[in-house]
Short mmCIF file of C-alpha atoms and ligand atoms in Angstrom, two decimals:
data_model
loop_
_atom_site.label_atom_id
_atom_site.label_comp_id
_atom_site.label_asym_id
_atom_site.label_seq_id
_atom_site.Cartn_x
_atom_site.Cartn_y
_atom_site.Cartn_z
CA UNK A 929 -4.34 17.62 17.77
CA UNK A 930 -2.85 14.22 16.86
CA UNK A 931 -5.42 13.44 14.55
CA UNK A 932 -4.82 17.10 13.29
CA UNK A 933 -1.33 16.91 12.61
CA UNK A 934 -2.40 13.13 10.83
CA UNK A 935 -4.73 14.60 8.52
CA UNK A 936 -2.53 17.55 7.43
CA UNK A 937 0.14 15.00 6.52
CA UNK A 938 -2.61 13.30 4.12
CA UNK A 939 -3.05 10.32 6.80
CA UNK A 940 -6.86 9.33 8.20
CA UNK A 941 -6.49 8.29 11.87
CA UNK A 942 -10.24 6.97 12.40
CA UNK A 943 -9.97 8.00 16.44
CA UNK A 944 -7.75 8.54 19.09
CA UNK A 945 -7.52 4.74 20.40
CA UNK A 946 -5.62 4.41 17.44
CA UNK A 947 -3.11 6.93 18.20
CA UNK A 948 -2.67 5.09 21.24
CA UNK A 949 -2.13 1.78 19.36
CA UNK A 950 0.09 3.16 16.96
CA UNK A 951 2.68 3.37 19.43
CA UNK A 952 2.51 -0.31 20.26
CA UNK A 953 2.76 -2.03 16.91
CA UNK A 954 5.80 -4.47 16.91
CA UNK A 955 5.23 -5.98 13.84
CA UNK A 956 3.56 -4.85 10.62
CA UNK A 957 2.81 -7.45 7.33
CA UNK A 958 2.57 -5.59 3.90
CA UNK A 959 0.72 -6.74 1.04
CA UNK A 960 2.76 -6.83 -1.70
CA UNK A 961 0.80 -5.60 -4.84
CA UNK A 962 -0.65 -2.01 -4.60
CA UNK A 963 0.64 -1.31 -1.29
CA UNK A 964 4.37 -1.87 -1.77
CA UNK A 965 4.05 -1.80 -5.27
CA UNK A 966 2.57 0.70 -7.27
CA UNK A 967 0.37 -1.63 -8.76
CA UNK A 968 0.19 0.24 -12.37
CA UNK A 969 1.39 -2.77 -14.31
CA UNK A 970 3.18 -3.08 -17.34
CA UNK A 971 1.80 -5.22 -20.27
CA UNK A 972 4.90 -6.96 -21.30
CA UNK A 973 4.82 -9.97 -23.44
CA UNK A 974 1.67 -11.13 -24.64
CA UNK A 975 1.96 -15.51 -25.65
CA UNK A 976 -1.38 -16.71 -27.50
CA UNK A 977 -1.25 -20.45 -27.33
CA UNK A 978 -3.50 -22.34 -29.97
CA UNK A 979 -5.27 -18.62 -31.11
CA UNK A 980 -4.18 -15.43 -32.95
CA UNK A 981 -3.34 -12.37 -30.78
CA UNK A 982 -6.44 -10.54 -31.02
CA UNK A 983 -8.48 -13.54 -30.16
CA UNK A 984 -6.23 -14.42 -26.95
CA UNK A 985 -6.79 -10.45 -26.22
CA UNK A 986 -10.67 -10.92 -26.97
CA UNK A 987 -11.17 -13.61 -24.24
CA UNK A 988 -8.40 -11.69 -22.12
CA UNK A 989 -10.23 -8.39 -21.83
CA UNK A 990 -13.78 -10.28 -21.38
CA UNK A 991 -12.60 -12.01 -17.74
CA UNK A 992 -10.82 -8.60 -17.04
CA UNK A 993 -13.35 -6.04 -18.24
CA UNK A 994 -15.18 -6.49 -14.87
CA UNK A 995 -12.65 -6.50 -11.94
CA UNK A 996 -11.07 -3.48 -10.05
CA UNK A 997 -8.18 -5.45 -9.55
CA UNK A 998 -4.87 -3.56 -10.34
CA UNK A 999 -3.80 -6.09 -12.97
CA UNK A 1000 -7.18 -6.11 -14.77
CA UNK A 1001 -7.13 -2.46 -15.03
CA UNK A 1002 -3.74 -2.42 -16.25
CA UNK A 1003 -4.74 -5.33 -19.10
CA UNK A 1004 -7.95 -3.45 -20.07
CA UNK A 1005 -6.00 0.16 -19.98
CA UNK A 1006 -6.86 2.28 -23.11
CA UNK A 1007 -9.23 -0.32 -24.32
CA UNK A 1008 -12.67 -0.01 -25.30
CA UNK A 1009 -14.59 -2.83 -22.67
CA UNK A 1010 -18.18 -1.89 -21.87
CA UNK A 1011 -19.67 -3.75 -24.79
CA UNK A 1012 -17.61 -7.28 -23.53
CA UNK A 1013 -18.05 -6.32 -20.21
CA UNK A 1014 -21.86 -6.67 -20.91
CA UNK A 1015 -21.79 -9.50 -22.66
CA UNK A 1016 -20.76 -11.72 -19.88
CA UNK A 1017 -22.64 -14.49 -18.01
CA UNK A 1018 -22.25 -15.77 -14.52
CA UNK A 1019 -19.17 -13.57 -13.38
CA UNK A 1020 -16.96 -14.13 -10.79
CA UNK A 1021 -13.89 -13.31 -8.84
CA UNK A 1022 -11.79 -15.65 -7.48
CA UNK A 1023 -9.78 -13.67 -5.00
CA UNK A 1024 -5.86 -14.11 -4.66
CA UNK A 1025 -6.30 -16.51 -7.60
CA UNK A 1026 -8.37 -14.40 -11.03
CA UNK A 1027 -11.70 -14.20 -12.42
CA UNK A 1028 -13.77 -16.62 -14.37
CA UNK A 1029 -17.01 -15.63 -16.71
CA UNK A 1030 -18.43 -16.94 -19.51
CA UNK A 1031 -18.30 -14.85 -22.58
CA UNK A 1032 -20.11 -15.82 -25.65
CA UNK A 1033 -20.26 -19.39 -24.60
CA UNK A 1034 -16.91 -19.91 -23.71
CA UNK A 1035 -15.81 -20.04 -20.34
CA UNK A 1036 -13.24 -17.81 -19.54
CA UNK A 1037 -9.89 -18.75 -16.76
CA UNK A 1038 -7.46 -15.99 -16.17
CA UNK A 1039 -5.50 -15.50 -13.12
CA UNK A 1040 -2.26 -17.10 -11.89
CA UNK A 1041 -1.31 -20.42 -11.59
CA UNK A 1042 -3.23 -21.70 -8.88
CA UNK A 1043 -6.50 -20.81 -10.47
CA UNK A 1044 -5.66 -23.39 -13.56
CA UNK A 1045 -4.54 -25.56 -11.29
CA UNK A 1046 -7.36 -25.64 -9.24
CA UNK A 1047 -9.69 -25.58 -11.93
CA UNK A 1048 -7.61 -29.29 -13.54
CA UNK A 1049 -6.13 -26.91 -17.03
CA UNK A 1050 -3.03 -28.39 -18.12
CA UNK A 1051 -0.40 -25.79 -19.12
CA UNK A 1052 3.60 -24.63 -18.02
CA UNK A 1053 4.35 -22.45 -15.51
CA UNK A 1054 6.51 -19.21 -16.37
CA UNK A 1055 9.40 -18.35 -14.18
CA UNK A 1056 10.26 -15.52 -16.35
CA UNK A 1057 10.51 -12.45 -14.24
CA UNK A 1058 7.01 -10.36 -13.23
CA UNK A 1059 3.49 -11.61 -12.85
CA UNK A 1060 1.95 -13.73 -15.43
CA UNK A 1061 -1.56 -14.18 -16.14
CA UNK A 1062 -2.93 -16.92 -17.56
CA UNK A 1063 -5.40 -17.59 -19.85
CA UNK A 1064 -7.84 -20.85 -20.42
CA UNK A 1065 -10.75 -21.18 -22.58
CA UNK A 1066 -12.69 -23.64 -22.07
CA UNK A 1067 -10.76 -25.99 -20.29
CA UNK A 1068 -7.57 -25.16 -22.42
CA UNK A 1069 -4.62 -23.39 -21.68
CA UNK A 1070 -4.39 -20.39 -24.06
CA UNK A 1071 -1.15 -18.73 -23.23
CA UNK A 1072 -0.36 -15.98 -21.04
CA UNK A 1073 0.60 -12.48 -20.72
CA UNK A 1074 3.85 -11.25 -18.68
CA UNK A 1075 2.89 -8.14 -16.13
CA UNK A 1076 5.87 -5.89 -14.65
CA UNK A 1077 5.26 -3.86 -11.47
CA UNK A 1078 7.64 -1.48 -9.85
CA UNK A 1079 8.17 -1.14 -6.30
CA UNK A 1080 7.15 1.95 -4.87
CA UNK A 1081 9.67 5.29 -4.15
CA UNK A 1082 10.51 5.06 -0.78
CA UNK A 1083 9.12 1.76 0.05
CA UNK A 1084 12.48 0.88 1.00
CA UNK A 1085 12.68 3.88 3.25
CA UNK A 1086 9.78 3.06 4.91
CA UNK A 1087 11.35 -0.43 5.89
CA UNK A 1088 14.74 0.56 6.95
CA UNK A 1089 12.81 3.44 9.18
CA UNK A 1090 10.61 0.57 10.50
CA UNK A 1091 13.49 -1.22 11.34
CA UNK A 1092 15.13 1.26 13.12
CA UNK A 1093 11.86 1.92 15.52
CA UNK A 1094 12.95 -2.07 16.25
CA UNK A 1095 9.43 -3.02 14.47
CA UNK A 1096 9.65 -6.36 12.50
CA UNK A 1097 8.28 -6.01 8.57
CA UNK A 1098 6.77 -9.35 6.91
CA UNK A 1099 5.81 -9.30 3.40
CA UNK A 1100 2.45 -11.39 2.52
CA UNK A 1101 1.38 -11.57 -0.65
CA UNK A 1102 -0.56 -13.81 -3.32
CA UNK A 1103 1.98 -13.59 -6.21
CA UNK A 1104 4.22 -16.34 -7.10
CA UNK A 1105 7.78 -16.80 -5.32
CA UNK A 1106 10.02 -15.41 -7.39
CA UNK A 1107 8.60 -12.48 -7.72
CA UNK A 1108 7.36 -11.38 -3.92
CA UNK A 1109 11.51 -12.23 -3.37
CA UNK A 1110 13.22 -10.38 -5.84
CA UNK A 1111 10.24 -7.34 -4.04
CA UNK A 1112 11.65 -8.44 -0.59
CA UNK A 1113 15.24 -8.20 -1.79
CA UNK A 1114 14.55 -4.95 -3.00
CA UNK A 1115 12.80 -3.00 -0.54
CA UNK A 1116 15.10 -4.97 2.42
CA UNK A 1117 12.56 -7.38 4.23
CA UNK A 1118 13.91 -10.49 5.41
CA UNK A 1119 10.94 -12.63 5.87
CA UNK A 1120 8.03 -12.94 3.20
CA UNK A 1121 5.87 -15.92 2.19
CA UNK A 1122 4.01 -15.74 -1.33
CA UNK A 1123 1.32 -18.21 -3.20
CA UNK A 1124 -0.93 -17.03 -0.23
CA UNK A 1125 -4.76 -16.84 -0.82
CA UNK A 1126 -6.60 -14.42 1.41
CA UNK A 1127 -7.89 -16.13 4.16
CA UNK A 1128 -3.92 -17.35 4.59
CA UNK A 1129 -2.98 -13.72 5.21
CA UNK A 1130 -5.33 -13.21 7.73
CA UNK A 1131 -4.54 -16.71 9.26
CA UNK A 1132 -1.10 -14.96 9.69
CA UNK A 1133 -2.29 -11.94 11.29
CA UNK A 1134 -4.06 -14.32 13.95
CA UNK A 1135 -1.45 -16.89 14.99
CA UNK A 1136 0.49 -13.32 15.24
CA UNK A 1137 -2.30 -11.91 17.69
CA UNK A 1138 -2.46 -14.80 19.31
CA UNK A 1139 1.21 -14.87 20.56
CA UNK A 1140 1.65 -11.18 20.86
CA UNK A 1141 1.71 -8.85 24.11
CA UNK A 1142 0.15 -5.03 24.48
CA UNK A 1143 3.04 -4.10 24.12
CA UNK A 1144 3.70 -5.76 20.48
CA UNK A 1145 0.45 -5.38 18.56
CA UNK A 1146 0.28 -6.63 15.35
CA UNK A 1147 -0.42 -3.90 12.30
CA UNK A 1148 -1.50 -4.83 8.68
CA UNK A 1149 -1.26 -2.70 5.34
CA UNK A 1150 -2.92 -3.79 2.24
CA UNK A 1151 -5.09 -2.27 -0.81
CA UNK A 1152 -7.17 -4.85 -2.12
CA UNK A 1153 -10.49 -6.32 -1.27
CA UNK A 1154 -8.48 -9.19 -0.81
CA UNK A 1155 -6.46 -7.86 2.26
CA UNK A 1156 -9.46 -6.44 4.15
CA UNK A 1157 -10.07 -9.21 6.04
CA UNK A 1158 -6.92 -8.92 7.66
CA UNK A 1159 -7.01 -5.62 8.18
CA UNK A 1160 -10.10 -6.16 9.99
CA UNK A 1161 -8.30 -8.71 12.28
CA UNK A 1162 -5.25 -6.40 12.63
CA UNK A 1163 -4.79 -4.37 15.70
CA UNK A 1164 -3.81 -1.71 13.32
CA UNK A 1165 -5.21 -2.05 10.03
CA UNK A 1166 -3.40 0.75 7.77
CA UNK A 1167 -5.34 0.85 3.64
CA UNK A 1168 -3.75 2.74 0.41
CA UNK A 1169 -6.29 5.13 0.17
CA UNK A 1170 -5.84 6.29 -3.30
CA UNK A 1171 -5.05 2.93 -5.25
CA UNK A 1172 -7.28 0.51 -2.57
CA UNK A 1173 -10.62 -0.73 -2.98
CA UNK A 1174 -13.41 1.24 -0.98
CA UNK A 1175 -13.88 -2.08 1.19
CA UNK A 1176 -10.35 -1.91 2.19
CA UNK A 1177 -10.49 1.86 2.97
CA UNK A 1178 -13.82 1.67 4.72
CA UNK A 1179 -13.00 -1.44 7.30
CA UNK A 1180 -9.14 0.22 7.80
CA UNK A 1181 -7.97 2.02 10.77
CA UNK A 1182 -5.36 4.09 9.32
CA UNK A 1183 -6.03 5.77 5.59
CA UNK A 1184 -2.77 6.52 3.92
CA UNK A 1185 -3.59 8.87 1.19
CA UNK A 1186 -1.53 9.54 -2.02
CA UNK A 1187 -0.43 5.84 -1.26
CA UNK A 1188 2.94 6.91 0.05
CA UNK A 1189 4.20 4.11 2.20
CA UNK A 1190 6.60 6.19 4.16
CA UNK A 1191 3.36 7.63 5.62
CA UNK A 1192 3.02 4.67 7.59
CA UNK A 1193 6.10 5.39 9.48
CA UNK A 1194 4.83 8.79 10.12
CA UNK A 1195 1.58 8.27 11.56
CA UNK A 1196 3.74 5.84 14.15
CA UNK A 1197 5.99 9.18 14.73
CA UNK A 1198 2.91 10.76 14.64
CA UNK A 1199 0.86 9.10 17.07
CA UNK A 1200 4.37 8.68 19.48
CA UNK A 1201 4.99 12.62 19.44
CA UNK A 1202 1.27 12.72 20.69
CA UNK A 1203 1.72 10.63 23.92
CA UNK A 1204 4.73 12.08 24.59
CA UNK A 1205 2.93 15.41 24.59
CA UNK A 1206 0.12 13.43 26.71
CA UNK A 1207 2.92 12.71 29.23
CA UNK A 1208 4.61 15.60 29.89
CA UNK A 1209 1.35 17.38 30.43
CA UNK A 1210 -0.02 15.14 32.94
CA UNK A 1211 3.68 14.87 34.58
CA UNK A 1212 4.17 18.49 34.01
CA UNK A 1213 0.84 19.23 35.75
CA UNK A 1214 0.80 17.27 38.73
CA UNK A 1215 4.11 18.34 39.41
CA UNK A 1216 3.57 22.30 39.40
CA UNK A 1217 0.34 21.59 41.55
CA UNK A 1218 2.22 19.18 44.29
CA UNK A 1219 4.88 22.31 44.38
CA UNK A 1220 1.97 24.89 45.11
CA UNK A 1221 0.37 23.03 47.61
CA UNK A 1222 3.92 21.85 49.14
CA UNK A 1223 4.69 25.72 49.44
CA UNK A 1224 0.89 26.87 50.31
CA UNK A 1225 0.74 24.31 53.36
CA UNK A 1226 4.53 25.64 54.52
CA UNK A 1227 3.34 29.01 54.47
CA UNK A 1228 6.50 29.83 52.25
CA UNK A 1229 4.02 32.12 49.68
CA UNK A 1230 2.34 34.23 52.03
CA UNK A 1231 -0.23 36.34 50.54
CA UNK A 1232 0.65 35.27 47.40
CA UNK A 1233 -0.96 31.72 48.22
CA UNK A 1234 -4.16 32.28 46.28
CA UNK A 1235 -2.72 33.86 43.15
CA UNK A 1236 0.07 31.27 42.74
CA UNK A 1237 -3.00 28.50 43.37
CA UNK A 1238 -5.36 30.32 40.29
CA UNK A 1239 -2.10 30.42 38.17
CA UNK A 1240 -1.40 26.96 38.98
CA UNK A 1241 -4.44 26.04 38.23
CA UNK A 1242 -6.46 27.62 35.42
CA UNK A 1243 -2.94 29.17 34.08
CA UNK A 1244 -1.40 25.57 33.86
CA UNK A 1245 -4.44 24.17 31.77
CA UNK A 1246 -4.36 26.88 29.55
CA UNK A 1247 -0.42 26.62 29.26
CA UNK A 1248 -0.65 23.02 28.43
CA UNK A 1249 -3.82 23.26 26.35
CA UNK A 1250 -1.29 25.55 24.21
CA UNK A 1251 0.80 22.94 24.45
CA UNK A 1252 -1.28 20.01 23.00
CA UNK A 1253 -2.19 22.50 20.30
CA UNK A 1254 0.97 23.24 19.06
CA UNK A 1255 1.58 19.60 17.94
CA UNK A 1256 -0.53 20.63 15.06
CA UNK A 1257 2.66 22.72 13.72
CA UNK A 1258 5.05 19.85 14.62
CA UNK A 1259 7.62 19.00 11.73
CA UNK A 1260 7.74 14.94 11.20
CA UNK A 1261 11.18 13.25 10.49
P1 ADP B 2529 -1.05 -9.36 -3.63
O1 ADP B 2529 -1.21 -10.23 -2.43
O2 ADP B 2529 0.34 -9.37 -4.17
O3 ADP B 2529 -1.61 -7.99 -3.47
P2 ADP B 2529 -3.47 -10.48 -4.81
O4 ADP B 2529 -3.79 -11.34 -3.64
O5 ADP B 2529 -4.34 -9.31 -5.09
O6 ADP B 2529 -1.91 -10.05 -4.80
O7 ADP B 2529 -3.48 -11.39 -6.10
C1 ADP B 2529 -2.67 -12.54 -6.15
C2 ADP B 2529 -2.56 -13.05 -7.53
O8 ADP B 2529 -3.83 -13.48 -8.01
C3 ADP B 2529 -2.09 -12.02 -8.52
O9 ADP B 2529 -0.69 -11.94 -8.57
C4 ADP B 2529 -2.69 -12.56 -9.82
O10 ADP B 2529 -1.82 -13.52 -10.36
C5 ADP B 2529 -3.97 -13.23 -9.39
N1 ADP B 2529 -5.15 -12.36 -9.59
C6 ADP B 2529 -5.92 -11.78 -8.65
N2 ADP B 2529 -6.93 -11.09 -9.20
C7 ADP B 2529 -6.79 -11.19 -10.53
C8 ADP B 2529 -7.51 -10.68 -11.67
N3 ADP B 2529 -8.58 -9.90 -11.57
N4 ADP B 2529 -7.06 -11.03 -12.89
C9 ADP B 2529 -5.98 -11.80 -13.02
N5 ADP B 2529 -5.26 -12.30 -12.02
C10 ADP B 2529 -5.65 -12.01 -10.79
MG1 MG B 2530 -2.67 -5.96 -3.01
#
C-alpha cells in the first residue's frame, strides 16, 4: 500500500526494503544540474575567439550534436544536427568535463575548464555568472559560450523540509565554484563542493557509508549518467525520472517523476507513514490477542470465549488489513 500511495504521487519505489530505508536516511547529496536545476539552459552570450560566429557555432554544434547531456541539448536546441552529427569521427564523452570528436579533420574540445586544461589548451577562465562552455579546435582556444540555468520551483522547499526531518543536504556537483554557490545560497544548503568529476561524487557517498550507522544511511539524487555511479553506491539512490538519463533511472532506487524535487521529501513521509502503519498493527494486534487470552484463561467471558477468540482473530486481520489499505487514500504534507 506504501508503494501504492508512492506511485499515485508520481514516485517509483522499486520494493518495499526501500520503504524501510527511506526512513533511515540522515543525509542526502544532490547533484546540482538537472536535479536541482532544471537543467533547460539558456544560451546567453556566445564569444568566438580567432573565428566568425557561425564557424565557432559550426564546431560548437559538431562536439554537441551527439550527447544527451542537458547543456548539449540546450546548445543544439532548434538546430538542424543530424547531418554534423554524422559526420563525426572517433566520438567521445568525457564525463563531468565535455565531449571531444573530430569533425572534418579538426578536433573538436568543448566542455568546462578542466577539460582544456587537461587536454594542455591555453585560454582565460570566465567568472562571469552561469556555466560556460568552452570551445578548442585543434589545440586552440576558440572562445566560449555563457549557459544560464534556473533552480528548480520548490527546490528550496524541499531543503528547508529536509532540514526540518533533522536530515543533512550536501550539494555535489561538477560545475565551477561560483556557480554551484550562488545554487547553494539559493536553495539554503550550507555545505557543497563543486569542480567534482564523477568518480569524486561517488568517493563522497563512500567515505559517507563508511562512517555512517543504520540508523543514518546515506541517500543520493542525481540525473545524469554521470551521477549513477553514486547512486548505485547510495543506500538510497533517488533519479529525475523525466529529465535523467535511462542509466540513471534504471540503476536508481527511488524514480521521481515530473522531476519535482519536493517529491523526495514525500516518498520519506511516504515511506515513514507506512511503518508507522506497520507498527500500530503489529502493536495493535498483539495487544487485543494478549487481552482475549488474559480474559479467556480468567474465565471473565464465559460462553462468549470462542466468539471473542474468532473476532480477535480473523476480525482483527481483516480490521487491520483495512487498515494498511487505507494508506492508499492518505493525504501527504
Ligand atoms: P552536475 O554535477 O552539475 O550535474 P555534470 O557533472 O553533468 O554537472 O557536468 C559538469 C560540467 O562538465 C558541466 O558544468 C559542463 O561544464 C561540463 N560538461 C559535461 N558534459 C558536457 C557536454 N556534453 N558538453 C559540454 N560541457 C559538458
Ligand atoms: Mg546532473
Amino acid at each position: 500500500a506504501g508503494i501504492g500511495l508512492a506511485s499515485k504521487k508520481g514516485i517509483v519505489i522499486k520494493g518495499a526494503n526501500y520503504l524501510d530505508s527511506l526512513c533511515k536516511i540522515g543525509t542526502v547529496f544532490l547533484d546540482k544540474t538537472g536535479t536541482l536545476t532544471y537543467g533547460n539552459f539558456d544560451v546567453g552570450k556566445v564569444v568566438p575567439i580567432g573565428m566568425s560566429e557561425d564557424q565557432f557555432m559550426k564546431y560548437l554544434l559538431a562536439a554537441e550534436s551527439r550527447s544527451d547531456h542537458p547543456i548539449a541539448k540546450a546548445i543544439c536546441l532548434h538546430k538542424n544536427i543530424s547531418s554534423i552529427a554524422l559526420a563525426q569521427k572517433h566520438y567521445e564523452e568525457i564525463p563531468g568535463q565535455g565531449v571531444k570528436t573530430e569533425y572534418m579533420s579538426h578536433i573538436i574540445l568543448a566542455g568546462n575548464a578542466l577539460l582544456l586544461q587537461s587536454n594542455k589548451v591555453k585560454f582565460d577562465e570566465i567568472n562571469a555568472a552561469g556555466t560556460p562552455i568552452y570551445l578548442a579546435v585543434d589545440g586552440r582556444y576558440a572562445g566560449y559560450v555563457l549557459l544560464k540555468d534556473v533552480v528548480r520551483d520548490k527546490a528550496k522547499l524541499l531543503i528547508k523540509k529536509l532540514d526540518e526531518l533533522g536530515i543533512k543536504t550536501v550539494l555535489l556537483s561538477g560545475d565551477k565554484i561560483e556557480t554551484v554557490s550562488e545554487v547553494a545560497n539559493e536553495v539554503g544548503i550550507k555545505e557543497f563542493y563543486a569542480k567534482l568529476l564523477p568518480q569524486d561524487k561517488t568517493k563522497f557517498v563512500e567515505e559517507a557509508i563508511a562512517k555512517r550507522n543504520d540508523k543514518n544511511l546515506i541517500a543520493f539524487a542525481g540525473d545524469g549518467i554521470n551521477d549513477t555511479p553514486s547512486i548505485i553506491r547510495a543506500d538510497v539512490g533517488f533519479a529525475m525520472g523525466g529529465i535523467g538519463s535511462d542509466m540513471a533511472v534504471e540503476n536508481a532506487d527511488v524514480v521521481i517523476m515530473q522531476d519535482h524535487p519536493l517529491k523526495i521529501y514525500d516518498s520519506i513521509q511516504i515511506a515513514r507513514k507506512t511503518r508507522a502503519v506497520a507498527i500500530f498493527n503489529i502493536v495493535f494486534s498483539l495487544f487485543v490477542k494478549l487481552t482475549v487470552i488474559t480474559l479467556i484463561l480468567l474465565g471473565v467471558l464465559g460462553q462468549a470465549g470462542m466468539l471473542v477468540a474468532v473476532l480477535a482473530d480473523t476480525g482483527l486481520t481483516v480490521l487491520l488489513t483495512l487498515h494498511s489499505l487505507s494508506l492508499i487514500y492518505r493525504k501527504i504534507k
